[in-house]
Tab-separated table of C-alpha atoms and ligand atoms in Angstrom:
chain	number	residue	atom	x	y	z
A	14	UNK	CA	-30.676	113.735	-138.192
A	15	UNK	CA	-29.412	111.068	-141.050
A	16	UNK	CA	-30.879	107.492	-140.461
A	17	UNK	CA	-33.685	109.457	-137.683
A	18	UNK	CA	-35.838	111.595	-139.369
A	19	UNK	CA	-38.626	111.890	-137.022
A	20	UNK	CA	-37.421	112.060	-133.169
A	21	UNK	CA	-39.125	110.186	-130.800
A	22	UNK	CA	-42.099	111.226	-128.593
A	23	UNK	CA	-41.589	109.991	-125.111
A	24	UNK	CA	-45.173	110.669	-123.019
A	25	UNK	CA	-45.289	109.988	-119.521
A	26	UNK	CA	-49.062	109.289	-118.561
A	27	UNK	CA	-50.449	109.293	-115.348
A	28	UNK	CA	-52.808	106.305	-113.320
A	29	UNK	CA	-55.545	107.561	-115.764
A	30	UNK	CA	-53.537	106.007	-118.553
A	31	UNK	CA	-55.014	106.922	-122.003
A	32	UNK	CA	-57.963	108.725	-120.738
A	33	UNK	CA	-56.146	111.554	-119.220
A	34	UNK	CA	-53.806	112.467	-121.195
A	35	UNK	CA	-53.855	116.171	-122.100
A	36	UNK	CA	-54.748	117.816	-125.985
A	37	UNK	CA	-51.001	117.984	-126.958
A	38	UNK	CA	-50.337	114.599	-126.010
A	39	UNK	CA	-53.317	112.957	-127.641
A	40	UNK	CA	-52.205	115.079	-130.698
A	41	UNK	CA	-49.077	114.083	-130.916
A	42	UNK	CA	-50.110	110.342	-130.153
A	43	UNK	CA	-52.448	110.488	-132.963
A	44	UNK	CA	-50.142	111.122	-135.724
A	45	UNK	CA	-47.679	108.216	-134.461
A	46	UNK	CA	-47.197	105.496	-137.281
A	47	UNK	CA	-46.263	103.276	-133.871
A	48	UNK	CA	-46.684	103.646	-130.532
A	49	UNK	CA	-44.792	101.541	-127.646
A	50	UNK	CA	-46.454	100.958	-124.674
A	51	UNK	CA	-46.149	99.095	-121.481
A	52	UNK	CA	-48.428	95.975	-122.066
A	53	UNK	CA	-51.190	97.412	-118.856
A	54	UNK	CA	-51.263	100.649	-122.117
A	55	UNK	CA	-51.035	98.645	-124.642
A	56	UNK	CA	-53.960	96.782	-124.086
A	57	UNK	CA	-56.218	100.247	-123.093
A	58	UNK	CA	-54.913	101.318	-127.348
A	59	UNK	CA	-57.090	100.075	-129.871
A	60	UNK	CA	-60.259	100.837	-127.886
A	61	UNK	CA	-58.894	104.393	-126.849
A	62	UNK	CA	-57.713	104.641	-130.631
A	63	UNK	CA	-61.221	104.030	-132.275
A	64	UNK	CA	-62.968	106.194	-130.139
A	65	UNK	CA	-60.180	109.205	-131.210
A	66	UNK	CA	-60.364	108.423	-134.849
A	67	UNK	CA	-63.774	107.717	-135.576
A	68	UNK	CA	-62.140	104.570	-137.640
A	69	UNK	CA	-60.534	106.931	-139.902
A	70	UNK	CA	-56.848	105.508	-139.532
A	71	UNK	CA	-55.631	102.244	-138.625
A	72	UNK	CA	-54.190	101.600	-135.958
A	73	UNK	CA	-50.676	102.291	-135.714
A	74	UNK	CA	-47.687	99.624	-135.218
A	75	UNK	CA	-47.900	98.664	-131.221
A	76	UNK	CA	-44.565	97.405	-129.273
A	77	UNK	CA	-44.471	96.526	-126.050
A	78	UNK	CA	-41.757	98.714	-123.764
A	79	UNK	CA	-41.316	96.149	-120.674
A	80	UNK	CA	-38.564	94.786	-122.237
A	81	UNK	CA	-35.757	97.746	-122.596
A	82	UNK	CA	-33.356	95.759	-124.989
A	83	UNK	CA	-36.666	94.975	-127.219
A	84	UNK	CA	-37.663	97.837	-127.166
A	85	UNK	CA	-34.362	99.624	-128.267
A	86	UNK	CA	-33.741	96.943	-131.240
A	87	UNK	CA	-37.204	98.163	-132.623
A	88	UNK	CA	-37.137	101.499	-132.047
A	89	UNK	CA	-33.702	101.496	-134.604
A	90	UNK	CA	-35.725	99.962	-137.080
A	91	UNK	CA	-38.378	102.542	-137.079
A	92	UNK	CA	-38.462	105.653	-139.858
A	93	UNK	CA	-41.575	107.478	-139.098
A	94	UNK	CA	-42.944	109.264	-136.183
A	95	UNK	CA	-42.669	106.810	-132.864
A	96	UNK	CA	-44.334	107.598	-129.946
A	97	UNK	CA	-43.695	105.772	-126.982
A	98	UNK	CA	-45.616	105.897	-123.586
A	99	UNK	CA	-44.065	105.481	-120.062
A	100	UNK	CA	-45.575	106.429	-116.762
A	101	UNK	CA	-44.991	109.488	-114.338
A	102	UNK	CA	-41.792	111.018	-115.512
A	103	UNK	CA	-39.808	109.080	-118.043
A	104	UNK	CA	-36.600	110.736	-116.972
A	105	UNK	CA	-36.865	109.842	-112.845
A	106	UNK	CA	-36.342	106.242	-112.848
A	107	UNK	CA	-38.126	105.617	-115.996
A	108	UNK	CA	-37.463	104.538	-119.453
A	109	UNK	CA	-35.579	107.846	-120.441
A	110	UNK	CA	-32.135	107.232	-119.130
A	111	UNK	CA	-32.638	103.692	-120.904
A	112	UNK	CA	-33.273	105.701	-124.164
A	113	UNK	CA	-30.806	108.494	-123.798
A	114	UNK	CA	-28.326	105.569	-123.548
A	115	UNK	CA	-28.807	104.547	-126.829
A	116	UNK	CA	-30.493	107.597	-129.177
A	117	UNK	CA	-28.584	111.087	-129.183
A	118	UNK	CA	-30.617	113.778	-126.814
A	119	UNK	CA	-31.886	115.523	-129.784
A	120	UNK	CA	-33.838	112.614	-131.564
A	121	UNK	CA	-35.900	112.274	-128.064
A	122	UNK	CA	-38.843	114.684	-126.638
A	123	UNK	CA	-39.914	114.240	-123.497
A	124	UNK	CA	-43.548	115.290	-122.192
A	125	UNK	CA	-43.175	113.857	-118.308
A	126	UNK	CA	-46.452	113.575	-116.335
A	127	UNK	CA	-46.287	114.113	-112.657
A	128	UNK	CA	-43.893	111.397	-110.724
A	129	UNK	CA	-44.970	109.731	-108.127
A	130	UNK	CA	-42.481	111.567	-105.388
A	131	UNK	CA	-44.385	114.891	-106.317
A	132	UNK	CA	-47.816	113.415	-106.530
A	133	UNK	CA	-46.413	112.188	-102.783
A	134	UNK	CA	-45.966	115.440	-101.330
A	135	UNK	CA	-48.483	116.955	-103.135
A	136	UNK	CA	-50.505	114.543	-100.763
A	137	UNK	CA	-48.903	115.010	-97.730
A	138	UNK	CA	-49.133	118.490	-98.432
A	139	UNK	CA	-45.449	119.733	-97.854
A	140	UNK	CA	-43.345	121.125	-100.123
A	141	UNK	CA	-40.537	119.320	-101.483
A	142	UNK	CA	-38.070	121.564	-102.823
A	143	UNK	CA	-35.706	120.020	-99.968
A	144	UNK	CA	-36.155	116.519	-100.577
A	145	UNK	CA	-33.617	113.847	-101.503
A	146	UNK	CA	-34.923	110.518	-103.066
A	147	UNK	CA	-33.273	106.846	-103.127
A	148	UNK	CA	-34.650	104.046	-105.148
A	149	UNK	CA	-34.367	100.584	-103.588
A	150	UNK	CA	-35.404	98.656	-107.326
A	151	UNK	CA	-32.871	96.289	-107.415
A	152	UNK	CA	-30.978	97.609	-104.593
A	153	UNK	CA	-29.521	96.221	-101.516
A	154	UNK	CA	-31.505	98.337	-98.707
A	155	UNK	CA	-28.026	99.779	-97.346
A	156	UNK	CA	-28.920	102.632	-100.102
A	157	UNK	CA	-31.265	103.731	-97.565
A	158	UNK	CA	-28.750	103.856	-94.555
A	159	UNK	CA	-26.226	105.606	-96.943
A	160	UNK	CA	-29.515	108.304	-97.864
A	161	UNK	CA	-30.361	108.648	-93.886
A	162	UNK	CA	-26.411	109.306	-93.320
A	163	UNK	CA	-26.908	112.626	-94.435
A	164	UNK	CA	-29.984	113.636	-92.657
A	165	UNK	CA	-32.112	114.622	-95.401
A	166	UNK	CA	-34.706	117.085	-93.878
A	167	UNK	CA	-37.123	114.784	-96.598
A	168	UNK	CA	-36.333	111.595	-97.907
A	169	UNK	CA	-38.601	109.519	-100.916
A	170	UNK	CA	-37.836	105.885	-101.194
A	171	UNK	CA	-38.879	104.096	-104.396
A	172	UNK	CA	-39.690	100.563	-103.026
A	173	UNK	CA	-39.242	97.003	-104.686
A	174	UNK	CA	-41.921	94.603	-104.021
A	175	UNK	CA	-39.750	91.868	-104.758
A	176	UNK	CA	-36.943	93.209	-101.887
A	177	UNK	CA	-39.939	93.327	-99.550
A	178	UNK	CA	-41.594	96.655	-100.361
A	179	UNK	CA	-41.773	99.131	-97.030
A	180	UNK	CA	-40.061	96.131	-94.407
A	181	UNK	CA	-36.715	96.900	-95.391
A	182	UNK	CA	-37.726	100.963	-95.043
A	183	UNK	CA	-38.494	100.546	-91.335
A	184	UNK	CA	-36.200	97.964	-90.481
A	185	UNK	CA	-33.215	100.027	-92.210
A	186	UNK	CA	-34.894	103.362	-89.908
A	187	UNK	CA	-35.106	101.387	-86.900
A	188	UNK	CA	-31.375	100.165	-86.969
A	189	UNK	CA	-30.537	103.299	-87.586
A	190	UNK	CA	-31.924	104.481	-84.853
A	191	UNK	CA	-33.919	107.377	-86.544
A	192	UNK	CA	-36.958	106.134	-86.138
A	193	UNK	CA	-38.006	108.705	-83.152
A	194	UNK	CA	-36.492	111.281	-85.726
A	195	UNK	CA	-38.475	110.781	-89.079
A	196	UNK	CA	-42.323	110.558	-89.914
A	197	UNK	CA	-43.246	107.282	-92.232
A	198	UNK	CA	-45.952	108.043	-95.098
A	199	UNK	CA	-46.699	104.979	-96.770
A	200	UNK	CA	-48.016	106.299	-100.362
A	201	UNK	CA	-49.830	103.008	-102.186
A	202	UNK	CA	-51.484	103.065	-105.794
A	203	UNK	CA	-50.705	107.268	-106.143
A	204	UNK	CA	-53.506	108.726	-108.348
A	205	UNK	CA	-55.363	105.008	-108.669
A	206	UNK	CA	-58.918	105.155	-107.571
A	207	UNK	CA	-57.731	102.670	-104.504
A	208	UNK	CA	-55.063	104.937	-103.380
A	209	UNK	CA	-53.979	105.270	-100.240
A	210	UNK	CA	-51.660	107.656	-97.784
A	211	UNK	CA	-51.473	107.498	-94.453
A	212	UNK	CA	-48.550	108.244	-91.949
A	213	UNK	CA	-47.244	105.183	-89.673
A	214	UNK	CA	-47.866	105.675	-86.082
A	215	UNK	CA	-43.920	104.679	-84.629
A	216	UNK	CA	-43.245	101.150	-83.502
A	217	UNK	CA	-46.967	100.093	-85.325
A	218	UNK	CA	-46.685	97.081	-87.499
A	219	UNK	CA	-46.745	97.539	-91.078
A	220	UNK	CA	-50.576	96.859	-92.444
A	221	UNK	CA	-50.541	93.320	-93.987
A	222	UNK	CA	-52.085	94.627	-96.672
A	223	UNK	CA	-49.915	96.994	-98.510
A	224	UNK	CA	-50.120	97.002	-102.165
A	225	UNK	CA	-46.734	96.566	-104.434
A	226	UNK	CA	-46.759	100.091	-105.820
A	227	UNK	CA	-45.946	102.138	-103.171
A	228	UNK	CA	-43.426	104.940	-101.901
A	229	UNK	CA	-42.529	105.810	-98.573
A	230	UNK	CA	-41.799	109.352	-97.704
A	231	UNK	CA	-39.238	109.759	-94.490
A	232	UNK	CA	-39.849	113.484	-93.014
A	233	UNK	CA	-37.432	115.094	-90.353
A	234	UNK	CA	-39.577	115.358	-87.262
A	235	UNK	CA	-38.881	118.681	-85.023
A	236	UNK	CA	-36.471	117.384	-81.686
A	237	UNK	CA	-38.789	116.961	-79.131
A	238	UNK	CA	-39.369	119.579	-76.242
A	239	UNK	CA	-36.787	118.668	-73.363
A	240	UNK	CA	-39.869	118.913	-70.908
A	241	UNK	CA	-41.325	116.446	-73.010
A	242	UNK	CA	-38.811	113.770	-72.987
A	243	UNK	CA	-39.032	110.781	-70.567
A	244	UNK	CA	-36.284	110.873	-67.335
A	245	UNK	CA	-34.526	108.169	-68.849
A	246	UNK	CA	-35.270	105.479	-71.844
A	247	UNK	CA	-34.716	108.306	-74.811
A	248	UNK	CA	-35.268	106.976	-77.914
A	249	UNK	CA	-31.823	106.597	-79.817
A	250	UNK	CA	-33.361	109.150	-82.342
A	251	UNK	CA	-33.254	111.798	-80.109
A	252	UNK	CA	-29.186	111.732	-79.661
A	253	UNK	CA	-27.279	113.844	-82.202
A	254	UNK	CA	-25.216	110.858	-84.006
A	255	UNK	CA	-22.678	110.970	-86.196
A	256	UNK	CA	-23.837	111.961	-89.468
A	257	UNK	CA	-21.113	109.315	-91.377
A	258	UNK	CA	-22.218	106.274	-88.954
A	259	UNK	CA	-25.914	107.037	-87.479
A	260	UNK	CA	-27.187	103.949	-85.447
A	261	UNK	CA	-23.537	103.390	-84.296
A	262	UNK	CA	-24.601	104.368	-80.338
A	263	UNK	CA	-25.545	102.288	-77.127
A	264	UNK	CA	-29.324	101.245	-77.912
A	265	UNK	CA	-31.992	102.156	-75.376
A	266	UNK	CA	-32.393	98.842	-74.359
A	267	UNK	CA	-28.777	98.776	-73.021
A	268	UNK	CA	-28.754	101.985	-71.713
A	269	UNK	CA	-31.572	101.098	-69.478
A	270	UNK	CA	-29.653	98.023	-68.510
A	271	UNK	CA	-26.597	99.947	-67.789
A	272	UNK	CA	-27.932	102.736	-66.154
A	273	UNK	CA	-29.627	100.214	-63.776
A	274	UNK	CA	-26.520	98.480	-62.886
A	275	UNK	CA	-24.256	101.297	-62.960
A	276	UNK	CA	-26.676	102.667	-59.388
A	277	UNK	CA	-25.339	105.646	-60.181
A	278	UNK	CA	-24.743	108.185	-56.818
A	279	UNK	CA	-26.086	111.531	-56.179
A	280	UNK	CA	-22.657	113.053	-56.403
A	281	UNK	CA	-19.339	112.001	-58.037
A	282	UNK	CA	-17.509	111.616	-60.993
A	283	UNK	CA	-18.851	109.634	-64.124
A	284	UNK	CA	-16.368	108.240	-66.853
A	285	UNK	CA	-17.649	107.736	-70.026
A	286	UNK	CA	-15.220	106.048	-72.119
A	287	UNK	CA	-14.801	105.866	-75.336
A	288	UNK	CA	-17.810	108.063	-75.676
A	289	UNK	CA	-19.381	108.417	-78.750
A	290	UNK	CA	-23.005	109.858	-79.110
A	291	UNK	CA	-22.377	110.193	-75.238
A	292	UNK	CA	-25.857	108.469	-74.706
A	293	UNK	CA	-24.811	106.822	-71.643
A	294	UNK	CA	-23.742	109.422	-69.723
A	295	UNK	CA	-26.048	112.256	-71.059
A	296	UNK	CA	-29.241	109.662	-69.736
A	297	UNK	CA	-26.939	109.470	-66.247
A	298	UNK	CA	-26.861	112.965	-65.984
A	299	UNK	CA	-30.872	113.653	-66.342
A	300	UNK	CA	-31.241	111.346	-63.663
A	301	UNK	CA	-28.374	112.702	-61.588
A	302	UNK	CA	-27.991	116.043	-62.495
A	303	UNK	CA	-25.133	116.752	-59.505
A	304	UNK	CA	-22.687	114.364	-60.957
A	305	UNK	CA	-19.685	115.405	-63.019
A	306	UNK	CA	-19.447	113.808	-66.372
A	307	UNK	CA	-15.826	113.200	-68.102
B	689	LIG	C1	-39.329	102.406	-111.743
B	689	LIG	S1	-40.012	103.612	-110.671
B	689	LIG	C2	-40.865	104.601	-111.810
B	689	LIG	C3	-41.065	106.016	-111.338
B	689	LIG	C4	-41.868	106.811	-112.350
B	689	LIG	N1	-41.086	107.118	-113.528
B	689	LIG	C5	-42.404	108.110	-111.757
B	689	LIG	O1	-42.301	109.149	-112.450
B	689	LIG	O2	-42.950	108.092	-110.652
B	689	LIG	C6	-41.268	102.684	-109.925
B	689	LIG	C7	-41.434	103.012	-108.439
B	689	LIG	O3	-41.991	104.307	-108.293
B	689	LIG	C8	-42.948	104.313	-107.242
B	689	LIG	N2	-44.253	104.571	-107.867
B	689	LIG	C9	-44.500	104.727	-109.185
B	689	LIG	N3	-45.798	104.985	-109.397
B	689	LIG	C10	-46.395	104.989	-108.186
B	689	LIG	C11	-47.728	105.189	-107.731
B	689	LIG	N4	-48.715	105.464	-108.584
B	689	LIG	N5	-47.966	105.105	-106.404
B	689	LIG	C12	-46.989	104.860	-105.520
B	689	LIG	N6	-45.716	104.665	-105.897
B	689	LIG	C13	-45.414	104.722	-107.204
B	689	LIG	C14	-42.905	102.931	-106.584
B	689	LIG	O4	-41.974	102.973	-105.512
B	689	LIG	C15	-42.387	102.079	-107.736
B	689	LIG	O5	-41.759	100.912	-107.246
């Protein structure tokens, strides 16, 4: 291609950074004239590049990536072969769209490592051929509540730290009112030697120490057994809801209220109005199965 003789090598790496990367990639790496980096990889280079080389080469031009814009303006002033590392996947919320935005497809080659969604599941230990993902970077947390509208059998959310990390995950669940409906996994530091998965028992508090770099995966839970369900107090998950406005029901709390007050009769006619889930008068009915509901 005129003006882009060499395309550019774009190497996703995974939490082992430089030291795991496989043959191809340190081959291909090896023969750059410059390499961009995040600045965490950039600093890992010369080391990791004396110990390839045996000091036979010097060490190639390095650029830091974390700035896009930068990183684009010296990119276009580059004529030889360019490789430039990103982390996971660079084409799932990584550098690539960035890239693909400003270099034609065919001057790029991807090599993706593992992203963090499948290094998720591959935790959890569930396929994930089914699952939907919404990133929150950036992102006013109603993306989630928009994702849950469609009742995505698995859902991974890519958390900001600086919107409050998982908070906004549960809170966003909670109102809703899926939480009785979907299993939290909080995935922290995914393929770090400190990382951590566990799955959030329901109404638990969040552990106060939760690292930044985390993902929380959201998986459909099974209805529950009717024998196993409470007489009355059902949690608002348990209620088929409109899939367009899901949370948009009579909360528990004010169905208990209600179905206090309302001393409903053995017998008799019940008028639910305006009915929407029908919570209201599907909890009277479990508790007095004789009456007629309208
Ligand atoms: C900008 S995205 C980059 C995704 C990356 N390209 C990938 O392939 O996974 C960054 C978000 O991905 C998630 N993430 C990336 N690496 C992670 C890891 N090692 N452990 C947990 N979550 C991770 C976090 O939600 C983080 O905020």
């Amino acid at each position: 291609m005129p003006g882009l003789p060499h395309p550019f090598q774009v190497i996703g790496t995974d939490a082992g950074g430089l030291a795991s990367l496989p043959p191809a990639a340190v081959r291909l790496l090896c023969n750059a004239e410059a390499i961009a980096a995040p600045q965490r990889l950039l600093d890992s280079l010369p080391q990791w590049w004396s110990d390839q080389q045996h000091g036979d080469r010097p060490l190639p031009q390095l650029q830091a990536s974390d700035r896009p814009d930068a990183l684009i303006g010296w990119l276009r002033s580059q004529n030889a072969p360019v490789v430039i590392l990103a982390s996971g996947d660079p084409l799932w919320f990584g550098i690539g769209r960035r890239l693909l935005q400003a270099f034609p497809a065919e001057t790029l080659h991807f090599h993706p490592a593992p992203c963090s969604m499948q290094l998720a599941f591959a935790r959890i230990g569930r396929p994930w051929q089914d699952a939907t993902w919404v990133s929150l970077h950036g992102r006013s947390p109603e993306a989630l509540a928009s994702a849950l509208q469609n009742r995505p059998a698995a859902l991974a959310v890519l958390t900001d730290p600086g919107q409050g990390g998982a908070a906004p995950v549960r809170q966003i669940l909670r109102s809703s009112g899926l939480e009785a409906s979907y299993a939290v996994w909080v995935c922290e530091n995914l393929g770090h030697r400190d990382e951590r998965v566990m799955r959030l028992a329901s109404n638990a508090p969040l552990p106060p120490d939760l690292q930044p770099l985390l993902l929380v995966l959201l998986i459909a839970e099974d209805p529950p057994l009717p024998e196993r369900l409470p007489l009355f107090g059902l949690e608002d998950g348990v209620f088929l809801q409109h899939p367009d406005r899901p949370g948009l029901m009579t909360k528990r709390e004010v169905r208990l209220q209600l179905l206090a007050d309302l001393e409903l009769p053995a017998e008799g006619v019940l008028w639910d109005l305006g009915a929407g889930t029908g919570s209201v008068g599907l909890e009277a009915l479990r508790l007095r199965p004789r009456l007629q509901l309208l």
